[in-house]
Amino acid sequence: MKIINVVGARPNFMKMAPLIEAMRAYPGIRSVLVHTGQHYDTNMSKLFFEDLALPTPDICLEVGSGSHAEQTARVMVEFEKVLLQERPDLTVVVGDVNSTLACALTSVKLGVPVAHVEAGLRSYDRTMPEEINRILTDAISAYLFTTEKDAETNLLKEGIPSERVFFVGNVMIDSLLRHLKKAENSTVLADLNVVPRGYALLTLHRPSNVDDKANFVKVLSAVAHIQERLPIVYPVHPRTRNKIAEFRLEDRYPFLANGSRSLRMVEPQGYLDFLRLMRNARLVLTDSGGIQEETTVLGVPCITMRESTERPITVNEGTNVLVGTDTASIVREAMLVLDGHAKKGRVPELWDGNAAERIVRVLAEKFDLARAAS
Ligand code: UD1
């Protein structure tokens, strides 16, 4: 059985690594790793291959950045050539980035079934590009692997037959649990001159927050407040760095020019360094999707600066609090944490480090049956 495994952007790499590892246990599976090149900087891609010991991609599409249409279309055109040449039995896509949808769509049109890992998550906010990618990828996938029970409910509401849906747990947490120990060797805390629980960790890159100047300013005003109380480590996503320059925000917030003692602006971090930073933070402030889940497992308080989340379990069971982008709300929630009133949580069901094995077991069973019947 030949499987094409697709990665494209930073949040894909830690989801794919355990899947490839689990596939190795089945001698009948031949895995071909395709990197679309949606993310291409060393910090956004290469470092992750090293930290996660991912194999070098067999095929690189090198599509790079562009508008949504350009990027998605370029992936489709290039990926179609790969499918025609490789003729796989299955394409595996993870997450919700443009590469996920582009490769899923190209596959089904050529009659190659798709397995979607991390299916069924819904923010119910269709202005989020990822929400469109999630809905469409799920609609055309043959095997939908979910991380939480709500995801299955969402899928069934959209008319997806329950036989296609498998609740297996969270592959991103597989990676997290596997790398925690190794991350302790990272020197990032000393390098940045911070101590465990002595800093907050900030990430910010969602278009609704950083492409919209008014929203960006609201969030930055909160950051300016919080850093007076606790130093903040801030790895800056390239999209956000571009927007800071475009909106000339350094004029209004001088600390954005090159950071300050209380706001350490750094390049995007590798997987292990970021894991160490997250695990030892007093508080995480983010608009990311995956970080809401990782902090829940690490038991670190997470303040999510978004109006909605596609990962409600992190709020219902985990350490996540959804505060929106109102300056006062963000500051209020951060102060609650700093005053010792952080939300406690528990680790969700099946987030136990074995999701990838469950997924590959399902696939192996399905394909044996399919082969026997034909
Ligand atoms: C993408 C995903 C988002 C994910 C995020 C994680 C989509 C729709 N969005 O958003 O879900 O949370 O990745 O990082 O797929 N850039 C670089 N170097 C890179 C990559 C990007 O400089 O290696 C810059 C480019 O200017 C680019 C911009 O960042 O135009 C945005 O990159 P893009 O891949 O379009 O979206 P992200 O914001 O990274």
mmCIF file of N, CA and C in Angstrom, residues 62-128:
data_model
loop_
_atom_site.group_PDB
_atom_site.id
_atom_site.type_symbol
_atom_site.label_atom_id
_atom_site.label_comp_id
_atom_site.label_asym_id
_atom_site.label_seq_id
_atom_site.Cartn_x
_atom_site.Cartn_y
_atom_site.Cartn_z
ATOM 1 N N GLU A 62 7.726 23.285 -3.299
ATOM 2 C CA GLU A 62 8.274 24.659 -3.268
ATOM 3 C C GLU A 62 7.307 25.724 -3.752
ATOM 4 N N VAL A 63 6.073 25.677 -3.240
ATOM 5 C CA VAL A 63 5.072 26.642 -3.727
ATOM 6 C C VAL A 63 5.246 28.026 -3.112
ATOM 7 N N GLY A 64 5.728 28.125 -1.889
ATOM 8 C CA GLY A 64 5.969 29.426 -1.262
ATOM 9 C C GLY A 64 4.698 30.183 -0.929
ATOM 10 N N SER A 65 4.861 31.486 -0.671
ATOM 11 C CA SER A 65 3.740 32.322 -0.237
ATOM 12 C C SER A 65 2.970 32.884 -1.428
ATOM 13 N N GLY A 66 1.810 33.437 -1.121
ATOM 14 C CA GLY A 66 0.981 34.063 -2.158
ATOM 15 C C GLY A 66 -0.397 34.304 -1.587
ATOM 16 N N SER A 67 -1.303 34.818 -2.410
ATOM 17 C CA SER A 67 -2.685 34.963 -1.947
ATOM 18 C C SER A 67 -3.235 33.545 -1.724
ATOM 19 N N HIS A 68 -4.387 33.464 -1.096
ATOM 20 C CA HIS A 68 -4.966 32.132 -0.868
ATOM 21 C C HIS A 68 -5.167 31.388 -2.187
ATOM 22 N N ALA A 69 -5.720 32.110 -3.179
ATOM 23 C CA ALA A 69 -5.975 31.454 -4.462
ATOM 24 C C ALA A 69 -4.662 31.005 -5.098
ATOM 25 N N GLU A 70 -3.683 31.895 -5.103
ATOM 26 C CA GLU A 70 -2.396 31.547 -5.736
ATOM 27 C C GLU A 70 -1.760 30.343 -5.044
ATOM 28 N N GLN A 71 -1.711 30.417 -3.725
ATOM 29 C CA GLN A 71 -1.022 29.363 -2.967
ATOM 30 C C GLN A 71 -1.746 28.020 -3.129
ATOM 31 N N THR A 72 -3.060 28.044 -2.962
ATOM 32 C CA THR A 72 -3.840 26.809 -3.059
ATOM 33 C C THR A 72 -3.730 26.237 -4.482
ATOM 34 N N ALA A 73 -3.839 27.115 -5.465
ATOM 35 C CA ALA A 73 -3.787 26.659 -6.857
ATOM 36 C C ALA A 73 -2.419 26.070 -7.193
ATOM 37 N N ARG A 74 -1.376 26.744 -6.722
ATOM 38 C CA ARG A 74 -0.021 26.246 -7.023
ATOM 39 C C ARG A 74 0.194 24.858 -6.414
ATOM 40 N N VAL A 75 -0.287 24.677 -5.183
ATOM 41 C CA VAL A 75 -0.154 23.351 -4.561
ATOM 42 C C VAL A 75 -0.915 22.327 -5.396
ATOM 43 N N MET A 76 -2.112 22.683 -5.836
ATOM 44 C CA MET A 76 -2.933 21.723 -6.600
ATOM 45 C C MET A 76 -2.246 21.311 -7.899
ATOM 46 N N VAL A 77 -1.754 22.291 -8.625
ATOM 47 C CA VAL A 77 -1.110 21.988 -9.917
ATOM 48 C C VAL A 77 0.102 21.082 -9.710
ATOM 49 N N GLU A 78 0.919 21.420 -8.735
ATOM 50 C CA GLU A 78 2.145 20.630 -8.516
ATOM 51 C C GLU A 78 1.824 19.256 -7.923
ATOM 52 N N PHE A 79 0.837 19.223 -7.025
ATOM 53 C CA PHE A 79 0.516 17.952 -6.360
ATOM 54 C C PHE A 79 -0.148 16.979 -7.337
ATOM 55 N N GLU A 80 -0.880 17.516 -8.296
ATOM 56 C CA GLU A 80 -1.504 16.641 -9.289
ATOM 57 C C GLU A 80 -0.433 15.849 -10.053
ATOM 58 N N LYS A 81 0.666 16.527 -10.381
ATOM 59 C CA LYS A 81 1.754 15.840 -11.100
ATOM 60 C C LYS A 81 2.318 14.709 -10.247
ATOM 61 N N VAL A 82 2.442 14.980 -8.948
ATOM 62 C CA VAL A 82 2.976 13.958 -8.031
ATOM 63 C C VAL A 82 2.040 12.750 -7.997
ATOM 64 N N LEU A 83 0.745 13.024 -7.896
ATOM 65 C CA LEU A 83 -0.229 11.920 -7.821
ATOM 66 C C LEU A 83 -0.202 11.078 -9.099
ATOM 67 N N LEU A 84 -0.091 11.757 -10.230
ATOM 68 C CA LEU A 84 -0.091 11.023 -11.503
ATOM 69 C C LEU A 84 1.155 10.151 -11.620
ATOM 70 N N GLN A 85 2.235 10.648 -11.076
ATOM 71 C CA GLN A 85 3.479 9.885 -11.150
ATOM 72 C C GLN A 85 3.518 8.764 -10.109
ATOM 73 N N GLU A 86 3.074 9.061 -8.894
ATOM 74 C CA GLU A 86 3.218 8.098 -7.788
ATOM 75 C C GLU A 86 2.063 7.094 -7.708
ATOM 76 N N ARG A 87 0.891 7.488 -8.157
ATOM 77 C CA ARG A 87 -0.305 6.633 -8.091
ATOM 78 C C ARG A 87 -0.486 5.989 -6.712
ATOM 79 N N PRO A 88 -0.659 6.797 -5.679
ATOM 80 C CA PRO A 88 -0.796 6.222 -4.329
ATOM 81 C C PRO A 88 -2.179 5.592 -4.116
ATOM 82 N N ASP A 89 -2.283 4.789 -3.059
ATOM 83 C CA ASP A 89 -3.578 4.220 -2.679
ATOM 84 C C ASP A 89 -4.345 5.159 -1.766
ATOM 85 N N LEU A 90 -3.608 6.078 -1.141
ATOM 86 C CA LEU A 90 -4.223 6.954 -0.138
ATOM 87 C C LEU A 90 -3.369 8.209 0.016
ATOM 88 N N THR A 91 -4.049 9.349 0.264
ATOM 89 C CA THR A 91 -3.338 10.571 0.654
ATOM 90 C C THR A 91 -3.719 10.890 2.092
ATOM 91 N N VAL A 92 -2.722 11.160 2.920
ATOM 92 C CA VAL A 92 -3.000 11.555 4.308
ATOM 93 C C VAL A 92 -2.687 13.035 4.464
ATOM 94 N N VAL A 93 -3.688 13.808 4.905
ATOM 95 C CA VAL A 93 -3.482 15.232 5.193
ATOM 96 C C VAL A 93 -3.796 15.484 6.662
ATOM 97 N N VAL A 94 -3.141 16.489 7.224
ATOM 98 C CA VAL A 94 -3.354 16.819 8.647
ATOM 99 C C VAL A 94 -3.746 18.285 8.766
ATOM 100 N N GLY A 95 -4.530 18.593 9.809
ATOM 101 C CA GLY A 95 -4.789 19.991 10.158
ATOM 102 C C GLY A 95 -5.681 20.716 9.170
ATOM 103 N N ASP A 96 -5.433 22.012 9.024
ATOM 104 C CA ASP A 96 -6.401 22.875 8.329
ATOM 105 C C ASP A 96 -5.754 23.984 7.518
ATOM 106 N N VAL A 97 -4.509 23.789 7.095
ATOM 107 C CA VAL A 97 -3.859 24.871 6.340
ATOM 108 C C VAL A 97 -4.213 24.755 4.853
ATOM 109 N N ASN A 98 -3.812 25.738 4.076
ATOM 110 C CA ASN A 98 -4.167 25.720 2.649
ATOM 111 C C ASN A 98 -3.667 24.448 1.961
ATOM 112 N N SER A 99 -2.496 23.968 2.346
ATOM 113 C CA SER A 99 -1.958 22.749 1.727
ATOM 114 C C SER A 99 -2.853 21.535 2.011
ATOM 115 N N THR A 100 -3.496 21.530 3.162
ATOM 116 C CA THR A 100 -4.377 20.419 3.537
ATOM 117 C C THR A 100 -5.515 20.303 2.537
ATOM 118 N N LEU A 101 -6.198 21.424 2.317
ATOM 119 C CA LEU A 101 -7.325 21.414 1.385
ATOM 120 C C LEU A 101 -6.856 21.164 -0.043
ATOM 121 N N ALA A 102 -5.784 21.839 -0.442
ATOM 122 C CA ALA A 102 -5.337 21.736 -1.837
ATOM 123 C C ALA A 102 -5.019 20.282 -2.186
ATOM 124 N N CYS A 103 -4.331 19.583 -1.315
ATOM 125 C CA CYS A 103 -3.938 18.202 -1.626
ATOM 126 C C CYS A 103 -5.122 17.246 -1.516
ATOM 127 N N ALA A 104 -6.025 17.522 -0.584
ATOM 128 C CA ALA A 104 -7.219 16.676 -0.463
ATOM 129 C C ALA A 104 -8.054 16.779 -1.740
ATOM 130 N N LEU A 105 -8.272 17.999 -2.187
ATOM 131 C CA LEU A 105 -9.105 18.228 -3.362
ATOM 132 C C LEU A 105 -8.483 17.594 -4.615
ATOM 133 N N THR A 106 -7.195 17.784 -4.770
ATOM 134 C CA THR A 106 -6.518 17.217 -5.947
ATOM 135 C C THR A 106 -6.607 15.689 -5.924
ATOM 136 N N SER A 107 -6.470 15.119 -4.748
ATOM 137 C CA SER A 107 -6.501 13.655 -4.630
ATOM 138 C C SER A 107 -7.848 13.082 -5.027
ATOM 139 N N VAL A 108 -8.911 13.595 -4.399
ATOM 140 C CA VAL A 108 -10.218 12.986 -4.672
ATOM 141 C C VAL A 108 -10.600 13.131 -6.139
ATOM 142 N N LYS A 109 -10.170 14.229 -6.756
ATOM 143 C CA LYS A 109 -10.508 14.404 -8.179
ATOM 144 C C LYS A 109 -9.812 13.365 -9.049
ATOM 145 N N LEU A 110 -8.705 12.828 -8.557
ATOM 146 C CA LEU A 110 -8.026 11.764 -9.306
ATOM 147 C C LEU A 110 -8.397 10.383 -8.763
ATOM 148 N N GLY A 111 -9.405 10.343 -7.911
ATOM 149 C CA GLY A 111 -9.877 9.058 -7.402
ATOM 150 C C GLY A 111 -9.014 8.466 -6.301
ATOM 151 N N VAL A 112 -8.132 9.278 -5.722
ATOM 152 C CA VAL A 112 -7.309 8.778 -4.603
ATOM 153 C C VAL A 112 -8.009 9.163 -3.299
ATOM 154 N N PRO A 113 -8.386 8.183 -2.462
ATOM 155 C CA PRO A 113 -9.071 8.526 -1.218
ATOM 156 C C PRO A 113 -8.166 9.305 -0.273
ATOM 157 N N VAL A 114 -8.824 10.092 0.581
ATOM 158 C CA VAL A 114 -8.084 10.969 1.506
ATOM 159 C C VAL A 114 -8.418 10.597 2.943
ATOM 160 N N ALA A 115 -7.384 10.558 3.779
ATOM 161 C CA ALA A 115 -7.580 10.462 5.226
ATOM 162 C C ALA A 115 -7.238 11.818 5.820
ATOM 163 N N HIS A 116 -8.176 12.360 6.599
ATOM 164 C CA HIS A 116 -7.941 13.668 7.236
ATOM 165 C C HIS A 116 -7.750 13.472 8.737
ATOM 166 N N VAL A 117 -6.571 13.844 9.181
ATOM 167 C CA VAL A 117 -6.234 13.720 10.602
ATOM 168 C C VAL A 117 -6.463 15.077 11.265
ATOM 169 N N GLU A 118 -7.251 15.071 12.327
ATOM 170 C CA GLU A 118 -7.719 16.281 13.028
ATOM 171 C C GLU A 118 -8.965 16.810 12.325
ATOM 172 N N ALA A 119 -9.865 15.898 12.041
ATOM 173 C CA ALA A 119 -11.106 16.256 11.339
ATOM 174 C C ALA A 119 -12.147 16.786 12.321
ATOM 175 N N GLY A 120 -13.133 17.500 11.765
ATOM 176 C CA GLY A 120 -14.344 17.834 12.526
ATOM 177 C C GLY A 120 -14.257 19.034 13.451
ATOM 178 N N LEU A 121 -13.103 19.677 13.557
ATOM 179 C CA LEU A 121 -13.019 20.861 14.425
ATOM 180 C C LEU A 121 -13.733 22.019 13.734
ATOM 181 N N ARG A 122 -14.529 22.744 14.475
ATOM 182 C CA ARG A 122 -15.276 23.871 13.898
ATOM 183 C C ARG A 122 -15.291 25.053 14.861
ATOM 184 N N SER A 123 -14.912 26.221 14.327
ATOM 185 C CA SER A 123 -15.031 27.451 15.127
ATOM 186 C C SER A 123 -16.392 28.103 14.856
ATOM 187 N N TYR A 124 -17.048 27.655 13.786
ATOM 188 C CA TYR A 124 -18.291 28.264 13.295
ATOM 189 C C TYR A 124 -18.079 29.735 12.952
ATOM 190 N N ASP A 125 -16.856 30.066 12.552
ATOM 191 C CA ASP A 125 -16.532 31.404 12.075
ATOM 192 C C ASP A 125 -15.948 31.253 10.668
ATOM 193 N N ARG A 126 -16.774 31.508 9.677
ATOM 194 C CA ARG A 126 -16.336 31.270 8.299
ATOM 195 C C ARG A 126 -15.437 32.384 7.748
ATOM 196 N N THR A 127 -15.159 33.385 8.568
ATOM 197 C CA THR A 127 -14.171 34.372 8.111
ATOM 198 C C THR A 127 -12.750 33.856 8.346
ATOM 199 N N MET A 128 -12.625 32.764 9.108
ATOM 200 C CA MET A 128 -11.299 32.166 9.330
ATOM 201 C C MET A 128 -10.940 31.307 8.130
#
